[in-house]
């Protein structure tokens, strides 16, 4: 075992952990990052698959994500707009495809009005929720006890309107069925993104991409860290007392004044804490889980949908792939579609053989874009649930009642240990922006804390 010493040891080299380490170094403190994988970036990953460069995890940047945008500027990274010229496609419950423009799905006028009414109700509620402490909303207990599905049923008799509004939060964001999370959890998701209106506006929320891929952020941060980063070193145990911690990996023993656990909360249980974490945390961790989504890339010789006047954007709460977008790379001649399969539909897909799943998902793409979609030259699925050091996607959320019962403990330190990740961020929750925001916050708190302690 190699013994190392530093001011702060950080577990996890995702966007969160690397932001913290970079800030601490800027503040004149020493930081060591231990990372389980043999690469940095966690849920950010760019890979070349059969010659196609694909972003398998997080990729889009929206205008409200100011912490991420500032980081891109600092690192000198350029962005490009998602291709969106032309008409979008909506497929209804009979399988019939309709072209449309704007945000409002081309349902009957009655259903459109109902969707707008529900969005207005949810927007008003969202405006009352502070993303950094949703549990302090005056009606938090009531809002956290009712499922999002039950709330929609109580507020609308129109099943198609309910399915469409549920889609924006359930399949598209938390990637869990709408009956499994609370209205308060849905409102947190919306308020952390700047308002419910942003969730329903694909042009806003999926605005731009980074040239070279969003994983460039952690890769460039890691380059700055130099030998403070240790790959293929899963933290196995954290022993702690008031004055310090010892983090042990397979090859390292790192002694530090403070530690940050910068991994998604579903993985806290993989680390042996000694003494054991307080009971309230042990309980809380069991009620936070990642959602499930399969991100599918299909690459074609050309972006054929554009010739038909289509943008590549498509939605349907009734299709296996509930949303799809043009995901062609920067300056590439080939055309790439990205599609998402979430929640219980993803359960059904993962129970199929790989060949059956590919055929079923491509048929869903064909329902939007025609039979040409059935024959990509490259097809690739990333589900993240199969990744030992992630376990799902996009990020963690509480089950019913969890936000009120445990939310206030999410970011509270335990002795010298702090917790940070996009999954427990307020603003920017579930996004890279949240990872960077919570990273800056935790690093600033640690710098104050360590200076106060005269270290
Ligand atoms: P992250 O999980 O990235 O990093 C944690 C790190 O800790 C990992 O590197 C892991 O290997 C490591 N680790 C775990 N256990 C360990 C242990 N015991 N010891 C040492 N290391 C350990 N966001 C966005 O802004 N725009 C988008 O378009 C999308 N889209 C999207 C698609 C998909 C498919 C996914 C999976 C995710 C997104 N996201 C996204 C979400 C975004 O990717 C995510 O919020 C952040 O990358 C999370 O960064 P963190 O550093 O918090 O965790």
Short mmCIF file of C-alpha atoms and ligand atoms in Angstrom, two decimals:
data_model
loop_
_atom_site.label_atom_id
_atom_site.label_comp_id
_atom_site.label_asym_id
_atom_site.label_seq_id
_atom_site.Cartn_x
_atom_site.Cartn_y
_atom_site.Cartn_z
CA UNK A 1 0.00 0.00 0.00
CA UNK A 2 1.20 3.52 -0.81
CA UNK A 3 0.59 6.08 1.94
CA UNK A 4 -0.39 9.61 0.91
CA UNK A 5 -1.33 12.75 2.82
CA UNK A 6 -3.28 15.88 1.83
CA UNK A 7 -5.74 18.47 3.10
CA UNK A 8 -8.79 16.99 1.33
CA UNK A 9 -9.32 13.57 -0.20
CA UNK A 10 -12.10 13.38 -2.78
CA UNK A 11 -13.82 10.14 -3.72
CA UNK A 12 -14.96 10.24 -7.37
CA UNK A 13 -13.54 12.00 -10.44
CA UNK A 14 -16.81 13.09 -12.02
CA UNK A 15 -17.63 16.73 -12.77
CA UNK A 16 -18.36 17.28 -9.05
CA UNK A 17 -15.18 15.79 -7.58
CA UNK A 18 -12.90 17.41 -10.14
CA UNK A 19 -14.50 20.84 -9.66
CA UNK A 20 -13.87 20.55 -5.92
CA UNK A 21 -10.25 19.45 -6.36
CA UNK A 22 -9.54 22.27 -8.84
CA UNK A 23 -11.06 24.92 -6.56
CA UNK A 24 -9.17 23.63 -3.53
CA UNK A 25 -5.88 23.76 -5.41
CA UNK A 26 -6.67 27.34 -6.45
CA UNK A 27 -7.27 28.11 -2.76
CA UNK A 28 -3.81 26.80 -1.93
CA UNK A 29 -4.96 23.52 -0.38
CA UNK A 30 -3.75 20.07 -1.38
CA UNK A 31 -6.29 17.63 -2.83
CA UNK A 32 -6.12 13.98 -3.85
CA UNK A 33 -8.87 12.39 -5.96
CA UNK A 34 -9.41 8.63 -5.95
CA UNK A 35 -11.51 7.28 -8.81
CA UNK A 36 -12.89 3.75 -9.17
CA UNK A 37 -12.89 3.68 -12.96
CA UNK A 38 -9.85 3.79 -15.26
CA UNK A 39 -11.09 7.10 -16.68
CA UNK A 40 -12.48 10.40 -15.43
CA UNK A 41 -15.94 11.88 -16.06
CA UNK A 42 -18.33 9.36 -14.47
CA UNK A 43 -21.65 9.92 -16.24
CA UNK A 44 -19.90 11.97 -18.94
CA UNK A 45 -18.32 9.77 -21.57
CA UNK A 46 -17.42 10.20 -25.23
CA UNK A 47 -16.59 6.99 -27.10
CA UNK A 48 -15.85 6.04 -30.68
CA UNK A 49 -18.16 3.14 -31.56
CA UNK A 50 -17.61 1.48 -34.97
CA UNK A 51 -16.10 4.75 -36.20
CA UNK A 52 -18.89 6.98 -34.83
CA UNK A 53 -18.07 9.45 -32.06
CA UNK A 54 -20.94 9.21 -29.54
CA UNK A 55 -21.72 10.92 -26.24
CA UNK A 56 -22.99 8.04 -24.13
CA UNK A 57 -23.92 10.07 -21.04
CA UNK A 58 -24.65 13.76 -20.37
CA UNK A 59 -24.22 16.05 -23.36
CA UNK A 60 -26.63 19.01 -23.59
CA UNK A 61 -26.15 22.50 -22.18
CA UNK A 62 -29.10 24.87 -21.62
CA UNK A 63 -28.98 28.68 -21.22
CA UNK A 64 -29.88 28.60 -17.49
CA UNK A 65 -26.84 26.41 -16.71
CA UNK A 66 -24.64 29.37 -15.90
CA UNK A 67 -22.14 27.49 -13.72
CA UNK A 68 -21.51 25.01 -16.53
CA UNK A 69 -21.35 27.78 -19.15
CA UNK A 70 -18.79 29.68 -17.02
CA UNK A 71 -16.74 26.47 -16.71
CA UNK A 72 -16.85 25.92 -20.50
CA UNK A 73 -15.59 29.49 -20.99
CA UNK A 74 -12.82 29.02 -18.43
CA UNK A 75 -11.69 25.81 -20.12
CA UNK A 76 -11.88 27.38 -23.60
CA UNK A 77 -14.45 24.86 -24.84
CA UNK A 78 -16.69 25.76 -27.79
CA UNK A 79 -20.33 24.81 -28.17
CA UNK A 80 -22.62 24.24 -31.14
CA UNK A 81 -26.41 24.31 -31.43
CA UNK A 82 -28.45 21.10 -31.61
CA UNK A 83 -29.89 20.75 -35.13
CA UNK A 84 -33.58 21.65 -34.91
CA UNK A 85 -34.61 23.16 -38.28
CA UNK A 86 -37.82 21.70 -39.67
CA UNK A 87 -40.87 20.02 -38.21
CA UNK A 88 -41.09 17.77 -35.14
CA UNK A 89 -43.14 14.56 -35.04
CA UNK A 90 -45.74 13.40 -32.50
CA UNK A 91 -47.13 9.84 -32.51
CA UNK A 92 -50.50 9.34 -30.82
CA UNK A 93 -51.93 6.30 -29.04
CA UNK A 94 -53.11 4.79 -32.37
CA UNK A 95 -49.55 4.94 -33.76
CA UNK A 96 -50.40 7.75 -36.16
CA UNK A 97 -47.60 10.32 -36.75
CA UNK A 98 -48.30 14.06 -37.09
CA UNK A 99 -45.80 16.79 -37.91
CA UNK A 100 -45.83 19.94 -35.81
CA UNK A 101 -43.85 23.04 -34.89
CA UNK A 102 -43.51 24.72 -31.48
CA UNK A 103 -43.82 23.08 -28.07
CA UNK A 104 -47.46 22.07 -28.08
CA UNK A 105 -48.05 18.49 -29.19
CA UNK A 106 -50.62 18.21 -32.06
CA UNK A 107 -53.41 16.60 -30.06
CA UNK A 108 -57.09 17.66 -30.23
CA UNK A 109 -57.75 21.29 -29.30
CA UNK A 110 -59.41 20.12 -26.08
CA UNK A 111 -56.34 18.11 -25.05
CA UNK A 112 -53.99 20.93 -26.02
CA UNK A 113 -55.95 23.30 -23.76
CA UNK A 114 -55.83 20.74 -20.98
CA UNK A 115 -52.06 20.32 -21.35
CA UNK A 116 -51.63 24.09 -21.20
CA UNK A 117 -53.86 24.30 -18.11
CA UNK A 118 -51.88 21.58 -16.30
CA UNK A 119 -48.58 23.22 -17.25
CA UNK A 120 -49.85 26.55 -15.91
CA UNK A 121 -50.87 24.91 -12.61
CA UNK A 122 -47.48 23.20 -12.31
CA UNK A 123 -45.60 26.37 -13.28
CA UNK A 124 -47.33 28.30 -10.50
CA UNK A 125 -46.51 25.59 -7.95
CA UNK A 126 -42.92 25.36 -9.20
CA UNK A 127 -42.43 29.10 -8.68
CA UNK A 128 -43.17 28.55 -4.97
CA UNK A 129 -40.45 25.90 -4.55
CA UNK A 130 -36.86 26.75 -3.63
CA UNK A 131 -34.73 24.03 -5.26
CA UNK A 132 -32.19 24.15 -2.45
CA UNK A 133 -34.84 23.39 0.20
CA UNK A 134 -38.09 22.10 -1.36
CA UNK A 135 -38.95 20.48 2.00
CA UNK A 136 -39.58 23.97 3.38
CA UNK A 137 -42.54 24.67 1.05
CA UNK A 138 -45.57 25.41 3.32
CA UNK A 139 -47.45 22.42 1.81
CA UNK A 140 -44.38 20.21 1.47
CA UNK A 141 -45.77 17.29 3.49
CA UNK A 142 -48.94 17.09 1.39
CA UNK A 143 -47.04 17.56 -1.90
CA UNK A 144 -44.50 14.87 -0.98
CA UNK A 145 -47.17 12.34 0.02
CA UNK A 146 -49.02 12.34 -3.31
CA UNK A 147 -47.58 10.73 -6.43
CA UNK A 148 -47.19 12.83 -9.56
CA UNK A 149 -49.57 10.43 -11.34
CA UNK A 150 -52.23 10.76 -8.60
CA UNK A 151 -51.91 14.56 -8.73
CA UNK A 152 -52.42 14.53 -12.52
CA UNK A 153 -55.45 12.21 -12.17
CA UNK A 154 -56.94 14.47 -9.52
CA UNK A 155 -56.45 17.53 -11.72
CA UNK A 156 -57.45 16.25 -15.16
CA UNK A 157 -59.85 13.72 -16.68
CA UNK A 158 -57.99 13.81 -20.03
CA UNK A 159 -55.73 10.72 -20.22
CA UNK A 160 -53.73 11.96 -23.24
CA UNK A 161 -53.07 15.33 -21.58
CA UNK A 162 -51.96 13.53 -18.39
CA UNK A 163 -49.66 11.17 -20.33
CA UNK A 164 -48.03 14.11 -22.11
CA UNK A 165 -47.48 16.20 -18.99
CA UNK A 166 -46.19 13.14 -17.08
CA UNK A 167 -43.70 12.54 -19.91
CA UNK A 168 -41.86 15.82 -19.26
CA UNK A 169 -40.89 14.77 -15.73
CA UNK A 170 -41.29 10.97 -15.51
CA UNK A 171 -39.77 9.55 -18.70
CA UNK A 172 -37.78 12.62 -19.75
CA UNK A 173 -36.19 13.66 -16.44
CA UNK A 174 -36.46 11.38 -13.41
CA UNK A 175 -36.74 8.30 -15.70
CA UNK A 176 -39.10 6.66 -13.22
CA UNK A 177 -42.84 5.92 -13.51
CA UNK A 178 -45.03 8.88 -12.47
CA UNK A 179 -46.64 6.80 -9.70
CA UNK A 180 -43.29 6.25 -7.97
CA UNK A 181 -42.26 9.83 -7.11
CA UNK A 182 -44.05 12.72 -5.46
CA UNK A 183 -45.42 16.00 -6.83
CA UNK A 184 -42.81 17.76 -4.66
CA UNK A 185 -40.04 15.73 -6.34
CA UNK A 186 -41.46 16.78 -9.75
CA UNK A 187 -41.53 20.42 -8.62
CA UNK A 188 -37.92 20.18 -7.41
CA UNK A 189 -36.93 18.89 -10.85
CA UNK A 190 -38.71 21.81 -12.51
CA UNK A 191 -37.55 24.54 -10.15
CA UNK A 192 -33.93 23.34 -10.31
CA UNK A 193 -34.14 23.83 -14.09
CA UNK A 194 -35.52 27.36 -13.70
CA UNK A 195 -39.24 26.63 -14.12
CA UNK A 196 -41.71 24.03 -15.40
CA UNK A 197 -41.81 25.85 -18.75
CA UNK A 198 -38.16 24.93 -19.34
CA UNK A 199 -38.88 21.20 -19.01
CA UNK A 200 -41.46 21.32 -21.79
CA UNK A 201 -39.26 23.37 -24.11
CA UNK A 202 -36.79 21.02 -25.83
CA UNK A 203 -35.20 23.97 -27.64
CA UNK A 204 -34.28 25.42 -24.25
CA UNK A 205 -33.35 22.38 -22.22
CA UNK A 206 -31.48 20.62 -25.06
CA UNK A 207 -29.95 23.73 -26.54
CA UNK A 208 -26.24 23.26 -27.22
CA UNK A 209 -23.47 20.66 -27.21
CA UNK A 210 -19.75 20.90 -26.60
CA UNK A 211 -17.35 20.47 -29.51
CA UNK A 212 -15.43 17.30 -28.62
CA UNK A 213 -18.12 16.24 -26.12
CA UNK A 214 -19.09 17.28 -22.60
CA UNK A 215 -16.57 14.81 -21.13
CA UNK A 216 -13.93 17.37 -22.20
CA UNK A 217 -14.83 19.25 -18.97
CA UNK A 218 -13.63 16.55 -16.53
CA UNK A 219 -10.78 15.56 -18.85
CA UNK A 220 -9.37 19.11 -18.88
CA UNK A 221 -9.92 19.54 -15.12
CA UNK A 222 -8.06 16.27 -14.52
CA UNK A 223 -5.12 17.47 -16.63
CA UNK A 224 -4.79 20.47 -14.30
CA UNK A 225 -4.75 18.20 -11.26
CA UNK A 226 -1.74 16.26 -12.44
CA UNK A 227 -0.55 13.59 -10.00
CA UNK A 228 -3.30 14.39 -7.50
CA UNK A 229 -5.58 12.01 -9.46
CA UNK A 230 -5.51 8.25 -8.92
CA UNK A 231 -7.51 6.11 -11.36
CA UNK A 232 -8.69 2.50 -10.83
CA UNK A 233 -8.74 3.10 -7.07
CA UNK A 234 -12.25 2.49 -5.70
CA UNK A 235 -12.54 3.81 -2.13
CA UNK A 236 -13.29 0.73 -0.04
CA UNK A 237 -13.34 2.30 3.40
CA UNK A 238 -13.46 5.67 5.15
CA UNK A 239 -12.34 5.79 8.77
CA UNK A 240 -13.01 9.11 10.40
CA UNK A 241 -12.76 11.11 13.62
CA UNK A 242 -13.34 14.82 14.26
CA UNK A 243 -9.81 15.76 13.25
CA UNK A 244 -9.37 13.72 10.08
CA UNK A 245 -10.08 10.78 7.76
CA UNK A 246 -8.29 7.80 6.29
CA UNK A 247 -9.55 6.63 2.90
CA UNK A 248 -8.36 3.21 1.79
CA UNK A 249 -8.46 1.99 -1.81
CA UNK A 250 -6.97 -1.21 -3.24
CA UNK A 251 -3.46 0.29 -3.41
CA UNK A 252 -3.57 3.53 -1.41
CA UNK A 253 -4.04 4.76 2.13
CA UNK A 254 -4.84 8.48 2.00
CA UNK A 255 -4.79 10.50 5.23
CA UNK A 256 -6.50 13.88 5.07
CA UNK A 257 -8.06 16.59 7.19
CA UNK A 258 -11.35 16.33 5.34
CA UNK A 259 -13.03 14.03 2.80
CA UNK A 260 -15.67 14.57 0.13
CA UNK A 261 -17.76 11.66 -1.10
CA UNK A 262 -18.47 12.85 -4.65
CA UNK A 263 -20.34 9.78 -5.91
CA UNK A 264 -24.07 9.31 -6.58
CA UNK A 265 -25.91 8.47 -3.32
CA UNK A 266 -26.96 4.98 -4.45
CA UNK A 267 -23.25 4.08 -4.18
CA UNK A 268 -22.60 5.35 -0.63
CA UNK A 269 -23.37 1.85 0.64
CA UNK A 270 -20.42 0.46 -1.37
CA UNK A 271 -18.04 2.24 1.01
CA UNK A 272 -17.42 0.94 4.53
CA UNK A 273 -17.66 3.89 6.93
CA UNK A 274 -16.13 3.55 10.38
CA UNK A 275 -17.74 4.54 12.62
CA UNK A 276 -21.00 3.83 10.79
CA UNK A 277 -22.81 6.88 9.41
CA UNK A 278 -25.64 8.25 11.61
CA UNK A 279 -28.96 6.30 11.47
CA UNK A 280 -30.81 9.09 9.66
CA UNK A 281 -28.28 8.90 6.80
CA UNK A 282 -28.40 5.10 6.65
CA UNK A 283 -32.18 5.36 6.18
CA UNK A 284 -32.00 8.24 3.73
CA UNK A 285 -29.54 6.47 1.44
CA UNK A 286 -31.92 3.54 1.08
CA UNK A 287 -34.68 5.80 -0.21
CA UNK A 288 -32.63 7.54 -2.90
CA UNK A 289 -32.38 5.66 -6.17
CA UNK A 290 -31.33 6.31 -9.73
CA UNK A 291 -33.86 6.13 -12.53
CA UNK A 292 -33.52 3.88 -15.56
CA UNK A 293 -33.08 5.04 -19.14
CA UNK A 294 -31.54 3.48 -22.21
CA UNK A 295 -29.86 6.09 -24.42
CA UNK A 296 -29.84 4.80 -28.00
CA UNK A 297 -27.69 6.08 -30.85
CA UNK A 298 -28.49 5.18 -34.45
CA UNK A 299 -26.10 6.48 -37.10
CA UNK A 300 -27.07 6.68 -40.81
CA UNK A 301 -25.06 7.54 -43.96
CA UNK A 302 -26.90 10.90 -44.09
CA UNK A 303 -29.40 12.77 -41.88
CA UNK A 304 -32.20 11.56 -44.20
CA UNK A 305 -35.00 13.07 -42.07
CA UNK A 306 -33.73 16.57 -42.87
CA UNK A 307 -34.47 15.99 -46.60
CA UNK A 308 -38.09 15.33 -45.59
CA UNK A 309 -38.23 18.66 -43.74
CA UNK A 310 -37.96 17.03 -40.30
CA UNK A 311 -35.83 18.32 -37.45
CA UNK A 312 -35.23 14.88 -35.94
CA UNK A 313 -37.15 15.91 -32.80
CA UNK A 314 -39.95 13.48 -31.92
CA UNK A 315 -42.15 12.69 -28.92
CA UNK A 316 -44.75 10.17 -27.87
CA UNK A 317 -45.79 8.92 -24.45
CA UNK A 318 -47.09 5.84 -26.33
CA UNK A 319 -43.91 4.79 -28.13
CA UNK A 320 -41.06 2.61 -26.80
CA UNK A 321 -38.69 5.52 -27.48
CA UNK A 322 -40.57 8.40 -25.86
CA UNK A 323 -38.32 11.12 -27.35
CA UNK A 324 -35.74 11.40 -30.13
CA UNK A 325 -33.45 14.13 -31.47
CA UNK A 326 -30.97 14.82 -34.24
CA UNK A 327 -27.65 14.11 -32.53
CA UNK A 328 -25.34 14.43 -35.53
CA UNK A 329 -21.82 15.45 -34.56
CA UNK A 330 -20.20 18.79 -35.19
CA UNK A 331 -19.30 19.09 -38.89
CA UNK A 332 -20.10 15.41 -39.65
CA UNK A 333 -21.70 14.31 -42.94
CA UNK A 334 -23.39 11.29 -41.37
CA UNK A 335 -26.71 11.62 -39.56
CA UNK A 336 -27.21 10.48 -35.96
CA UNK A 337 -30.48 10.06 -34.10
CA UNK A 338 -30.53 9.73 -30.34
CA UNK A 339 -33.57 8.18 -28.66
CA UNK A 340 -34.49 7.46 -25.05
CA UNK A 341 -36.33 4.49 -23.54
CA UNK A 342 -37.16 5.00 -19.87
CA UNK A 343 -38.76 3.58 -16.73
CA UNK A 344 -41.02 0.54 -17.02
CA UNK A 345 -40.63 0.51 -20.82
CA UNK A 346 -36.88 0.15 -20.28
CA UNK A 347 -37.60 -2.79 -17.91
CA UNK A 348 -39.50 -4.50 -20.72
CA UNK A 349 -36.77 -3.76 -23.25
CA UNK A 350 -33.98 -5.05 -21.01
CA UNK A 351 -35.88 -8.34 -20.63
CA UNK A 352 -35.59 -8.92 -24.42
CA UNK A 353 -32.60 -10.35 -26.25
CA UNK A 354 -30.24 -7.69 -27.62
CA UNK A 355 -31.47 -8.39 -31.18
CA UNK A 356 -35.17 -8.16 -30.21
CA UNK A 357 -34.54 -4.97 -28.27
CA UNK A 358 -32.68 -3.35 -31.17
CA UNK A 359 -35.48 -4.28 -33.60
CA UNK A 360 -38.21 -2.98 -31.27
CA UNK A 361 -36.43 0.32 -30.59
CA UNK A 362 -35.67 0.86 -34.28
CA UNK A 363 -39.34 0.18 -35.12
CA UNK A 364 -40.17 2.95 -32.70
CA UNK A 365 -37.76 5.28 -34.53
CA UNK A 366 -39.41 4.22 -37.80
CA UNK A 367 -42.81 5.23 -36.38
CA UNK A 368 -41.41 8.76 -36.17
CA UNK A 369 -39.11 8.99 -39.21
CA UNK A 370 -40.17 6.25 -41.63
CA UNK A 371 -38.64 2.89 -42.62
CA UNK A 372 -35.22 4.35 -43.42
CA UNK A 373 -34.71 4.54 -39.66
CA UNK A 374 -34.75 0.72 -39.51
CA UNK A 375 -31.29 0.34 -41.04
CA UNK A 376 -28.58 2.36 -39.24
CA UNK A 377 -24.92 1.69 -39.98
CA UNK A 378 -24.08 1.99 -36.27
CA UNK A 379 -26.46 1.14 -33.42
CA UNK A 380 -25.46 1.54 -29.76
CA UNK A 381 -27.29 1.46 -26.42
CA UNK A 382 -25.96 2.87 -23.15
CA UNK A 383 -28.11 1.99 -20.14
CA UNK A 384 -25.72 2.92 -17.27
CA UNK A 385 -27.58 0.52 -14.97
CA UNK A 386 -25.03 -2.10 -15.99
CA UNK A 387 -22.16 0.17 -14.96
CA UNK A 388 -20.90 -0.86 -11.54
CA UNK A 389 -19.84 2.69 -10.61
CA UNK A 390 -23.10 4.38 -11.66
CA UNK A 391 -26.08 2.00 -11.49
CA UNK A 392 -28.74 3.90 -13.48
CA UNK A 393 -29.47 7.25 -15.10
CA UNK A 394 -29.76 10.12 -15.18
CA UNK A 395 -29.49 10.74 -11.44
CA UNK A 396 -31.00 9.97 -8.04
CA UNK A 397 -34.39 10.94 -6.66
CA UNK A 398 -36.36 10.09 -3.52
CA UNK A 399 -39.35 7.81 -3.37
CA UNK A 400 -42.65 9.14 -1.95
CA UNK A 401 -42.23 11.18 1.22
CA UNK A 402 -38.43 11.07 1.18
CA UNK A 403 -37.78 14.74 0.44
CA UNK A 404 -39.69 15.91 3.50
CA UNK A 405 -38.46 13.15 5.77
CA UNK A 406 -34.76 13.29 4.88
CA UNK A 407 -34.11 16.13 2.41
CA UNK A 408 -32.66 18.50 5.02
CA UNK A 409 -29.89 15.93 5.70
CA UNK A 410 -28.85 15.53 2.06
CA UNK A 411 -25.92 17.94 2.15
CA UNK A 412 -25.13 17.98 5.89
CA UNK A 413 -21.57 16.92 6.77
CA UNK A 414 -20.76 14.00 9.06
CA UNK A 415 -17.69 14.95 11.11
CA UNK A 416 -14.93 15.70 8.56
CA UNK A 417 -16.90 14.12 5.66
CA UNK A 418 -18.95 16.07 3.11
CA UNK A 419 -21.19 14.74 0.40
CA UNK A 420 -21.56 16.22 -3.08
CA UNK A 421 -22.91 15.23 -6.51
CA UNK A 422 -25.37 16.50 -9.09
CA UNK A 423 -27.91 14.19 -7.44
CA UNK A 424 -28.01 16.22 -4.24
CA UNK A 425 -27.55 19.68 -5.78
CA UNK A 426 -30.36 22.26 -5.54
CA UNK A 427 -30.12 24.46 -8.62
CA UNK A 428 -28.94 22.36 -11.55
CA UNK A 429 -30.10 19.15 -9.83
CA UNK A 430 -29.51 16.02 -11.97
CA UNK A 431 -27.37 18.02 -14.41
CA UNK A 432 -23.69 18.81 -14.89
CA UNK A 433 -24.52 22.40 -13.95
CA UNK A 434 -25.61 21.13 -10.51
CA UNK A 435 -22.43 19.06 -10.20
CA UNK A 436 -20.31 22.18 -10.82
CA UNK A 437 -22.45 24.39 -8.54
CA UNK A 438 -22.30 21.98 -5.60
CA UNK A 439 -18.60 21.46 -6.34
CA UNK A 440 -17.87 25.19 -6.03
CA UNK A 441 -20.02 25.44 -2.87
CA UNK A 442 -18.38 22.50 -1.10
CA UNK A 443 -14.86 23.65 -2.03
CA UNK A 444 -15.58 27.16 -0.71
CA UNK A 445 -16.99 25.74 2.54
CA UNK A 446 -13.94 23.49 2.97
CA UNK A 447 -11.52 26.35 2.31
CA UNK A 448 -13.29 28.47 4.97
CA UNK A 449 -13.44 25.53 7.35
CA UNK A 450 -9.76 24.61 6.98
CA UNK A 451 -8.55 28.22 7.17
CA UNK A 452 -10.71 28.68 10.30
CA UNK A 453 -9.01 25.62 11.76
CA UNK A 454 -5.67 27.27 11.04
CA UNK A 455 -4.66 24.63 8.49
P1 LIG B 1 -20.65 11.06 -11.57
O1 LIG B 1 -21.46 9.84 -11.39
O2 LIG B 1 -20.45 11.56 -12.94
O3 LIG B 1 -19.21 10.88 -10.92
C1 LIG B 1 -19.00 10.09 -9.78
C2 LIG B 1 -17.66 9.39 -9.94
O4 LIG B 1 -17.40 8.63 -8.75
C3 LIG B 1 -17.62 8.39 -11.09
O5 LIG B 1 -16.48 8.66 -11.90
C4 LIG B 1 -17.50 7.03 -10.40
O6 LIG B 1 -16.76 6.11 -11.16
C5 LIG B 1 -16.81 7.39 -9.12
N1 LIG B 1 -17.02 6.46 -8.00
C6 LIG B 1 -18.16 5.85 -7.61
N2 LIG B 1 -17.95 5.12 -6.50
C7 LIG B 1 -16.63 5.27 -6.19
C8 LIG B 1 -15.80 4.76 -5.15
N3 LIG B 1 -16.27 3.95 -4.19
N4 LIG B 1 -14.49 5.14 -5.14
C9 LIG B 1 -13.99 5.96 -6.09
N5 LIG B 1 -14.74 6.47 -7.10
C10 LIG B 1 -16.05 6.12 -7.13
N6 LIG B 1 -26.61 16.23 -17.60
C11 LIG B 1 -26.62 17.38 -18.34
O7 LIG B 1 -26.28 18.44 -17.81
N7 LIG B 1 -27.01 17.34 -19.65
C12 LIG B 1 -27.40 16.18 -20.26
O8 LIG B 1 -27.71 16.17 -21.47
C13 LIG B 1 -27.41 15.00 -19.48
N8 LIG B 1 -27.80 13.81 -20.04
C14 LIG B 1 -27.49 12.64 -19.41
C15 LIG B 1 -27.62 11.42 -20.09
C16 LIG B 1 -27.24 10.24 -19.48
C17 LIG B 1 -27.40 8.95 -20.22
C18 LIG B 1 -26.72 10.27 -18.16
C19 LIG B 1 -26.26 8.99 -17.49
C20 LIG B 1 -26.60 11.46 -17.47
C21 LIG B 1 -26.98 12.66 -18.09
N9 LIG B 1 -26.85 13.88 -17.44
C22 LIG B 1 -26.96 15.05 -18.16
C23 LIG B 1 -26.51 13.93 -16.02
C24 LIG B 1 -25.02 14.23 -15.78
O9 LIG B 1 -24.24 13.39 -16.59
C25 LIG B 1 -24.71 14.03 -14.31
O10 LIG B 1 -25.61 14.80 -13.54
C26 LIG B 1 -23.28 14.44 -13.92
O11 LIG B 1 -22.35 14.02 -14.88
C27 LIG B 1 -22.96 13.86 -12.56
O12 LIG B 1 -21.64 14.24 -12.14
P2 LIG B 1 -21.12 13.78 -10.69
O13 LIG B 1 -19.68 14.10 -10.65
O14 LIG B 1 -22.00 14.35 -9.65
O15 LIG B 1 -21.33 12.19 -10.64
#
